[in-house]
PDB file of C-alpha atoms in Angstrom:
ATOM      1  CA  MET A   1      38.232 -96.985  74.928  1.00  0.00           C
ATOM      2  CA  ALA A   2      35.062 -98.020  73.173  1.00  0.00           C
ATOM      3  CA  CYS A   3      33.930-101.367  71.915  1.00  0.00           C
ATOM      4  CA  THR A   4      31.128-101.348  69.343  1.00  0.00           C
ATOM      5  CA  SER A   5      28.979-104.422  68.892  1.00  0.00           C
ATOM      6  CA  SER A   6      27.126-104.892  65.623  1.00  0.00           C
ATOM      7  CA  ALA A   7      24.854-107.651  64.343  1.00  0.00           C
ATOM      8  CA  ARG A   8      23.018-106.944  61.092  1.00  0.00           C
ATOM      9  CA  LEU A   9      20.627-109.887  61.078  1.00  0.00           C
ATOM     10  CA  ALA A  10      19.673-112.473  63.679  1.00  0.00           C
ATOM     11  CA  ASN A  11      21.435-115.313  61.846  1.00  0.00           C
ATOM     12  CA  GLN A  12      24.703-113.437  61.220  1.00  0.00           C
ATOM     13  CA  PRO A  13      27.642-113.229  63.619  1.00  0.00           C
ATOM     14  CA  THR A  14      28.185-110.380  66.043  1.00  0.00           C
ATOM     15  CA  PHE A  15      31.553-108.642  65.957  1.00  0.00           C
ATOM     16  CA  PHE A  16      33.356-106.004  68.014  1.00  0.00           C
ATOM     17  CA  ILE A  17      35.205-102.989  66.670  1.00  0.00           C
ATOM     18  CA  PRO A  18      37.594-101.283  69.164  1.00  0.00           C
ATOM     19  CA  GLY A  19      37.792 -97.500  69.103  1.00  0.00           C
ATOM     20  CA  VAL A  20      37.768 -94.247  71.064  1.00  0.00           C
ATOM     21  CA  VAL A  21      34.918 -91.940  72.100  1.00  0.00           C
ATOM     22  CA  PHE A  22      35.345 -88.200  72.639  1.00  0.00           C
ATOM     23  CA  ALA A  23      32.461 -86.553  74.473  1.00  0.00           C
ATOM     24  CA  GLY A  24      31.296 -83.291  75.973  1.00  0.00           C
ATOM     25  CA  GLY A  25      28.149 -82.044  77.598  1.00  0.00           C
ATOM     26  CA  ALA A  26      26.484 -79.643  79.961  1.00  0.00           C
ATOM     27  CA  GLU A  27      23.693 -79.763  82.474  1.00  0.00           C
ATOM     28  CA  TYR A  28      21.511 -77.173  84.120  1.00  0.00           C
ATOM     29  CA  ARG A  29      19.851 -77.327  87.520  1.00  0.00           C
ATOM     30  CA  VAL A  30      16.190 -76.682  86.715  1.00  0.00           C
ATOM     31  CA  TRP A  31      14.711 -76.838  90.219  1.00  0.00           C
ATOM     32  CA  LYS A  32      16.020 -78.319  93.493  1.00  0.00           C
ATOM     33  CA  ASP A  33      17.390 -81.751  92.455  1.00  0.00           C
ATOM     34  CA  PHE A  34      16.011 -81.804  88.897  1.00  0.00           C
ATOM     35  CA  TYR A  35      18.460 -81.368  86.039  1.00  0.00           C
ATOM     36  CA  ALA A  36      18.305 -81.015  82.249  1.00  0.00           C
ATOM     37  CA  GLY A  37      21.308 -81.621  80.049  1.00  0.00           C
ATOM     38  CA  VAL A  38      22.731 -82.252  76.620  1.00  0.00           C
ATOM     39  CA  ASP A  39      25.714 -84.216  75.430  1.00  0.00           C
ATOM     40  CA  ALA A  40      27.507 -85.091  72.203  1.00  0.00           C
ATOM     41  CA  ARG A  41      29.845 -87.994  71.460  1.00  0.00           C
ATOM     42  CA  TYR A  42      32.123 -88.663  68.515  1.00  0.00           C
ATOM     43  CA  HIS A  43      33.048 -92.309  67.907  1.00  0.00           C
ATOM     44  CA  ILE A  44      36.287 -93.168  66.092  1.00  0.00           C
ATOM     45  CA  THR A  45      37.204 -96.768  65.285  1.00  0.00           C
ATOM     46  CA  GLY A  46      39.993 -98.532  63.443  1.00  0.00           C
ATOM     47  CA  GLY A  47      38.000 -98.781  60.235  1.00  0.00           C
ATOM     48  CA  LYS A  48      35.121-100.640  58.650  1.00  0.00           C
ATOM     49  CA  LYS A  49      34.085-104.199  59.345  1.00  0.00           C
ATOM     50  CA  ASP A  50      32.298-106.003  56.515  1.00  0.00           C
ATOM     51  CA  GLY A  51      31.598-102.630  54.886  1.00  0.00           C
ATOM     52  CA  ILE A  52      29.937-101.140  57.987  1.00  0.00           C
ATOM     53  CA  ASN A  53      31.241 -97.737  59.075  1.00  0.00           C
ATOM     54  CA  VAL A  54      30.404 -97.101  62.736  1.00  0.00           C
ATOM     55  CA  ASP A  55      32.333 -93.824  63.080  1.00  0.00           C
ATOM     56  CA  GLY A  56      30.171 -90.784  63.681  1.00  0.00           C
ATOM     57  CA  LEU A  57      28.567 -88.229  65.937  1.00  0.00           C
ATOM     58  CA  THR A  58      25.712 -88.841  68.352  1.00  0.00           C
ATOM     59  CA  ALA A  59      23.936 -86.193  70.405  1.00  0.00           C
ATOM     60  CA  GLY A  60      21.085 -86.195  72.858  1.00  0.00           C
ATOM     61  CA  GLY A  61      19.341 -84.587  75.755  1.00  0.00           C
ATOM     62  CA  TYR A  62      18.318 -85.906  79.139  1.00  0.00           C
ATOM     63  CA  LEU A  63      16.434 -85.155  82.314  1.00  0.00           C
ATOM     64  CA  GLY A  64      17.835 -86.249  85.661  1.00  0.00           C
ATOM     65  CA  ILE A  65      17.103 -86.389  89.349  1.00  0.00           C
ATOM     66  CA  GLY A  66      19.882 -85.767  91.845  1.00  0.00           C
ATOM     67  CA  PHE A  67      20.091 -87.735  95.068  1.00  0.00           C
TER      68      PHE A  67
END
């Protein structure tokens, strides 16, 4: 379950669009408790709100410390 919040301008209302997120990723132990990883997420919602389409793919990388 995902809930997307969107406000185009400061004086316009904020609205929520319910949807689903599918995600996958991988991480690699670089050294001791230091990790590097990547992930990708695909957001699917019930449609557009005021002409704004928030469906789509996001991807990114990260560095982490295990403890």
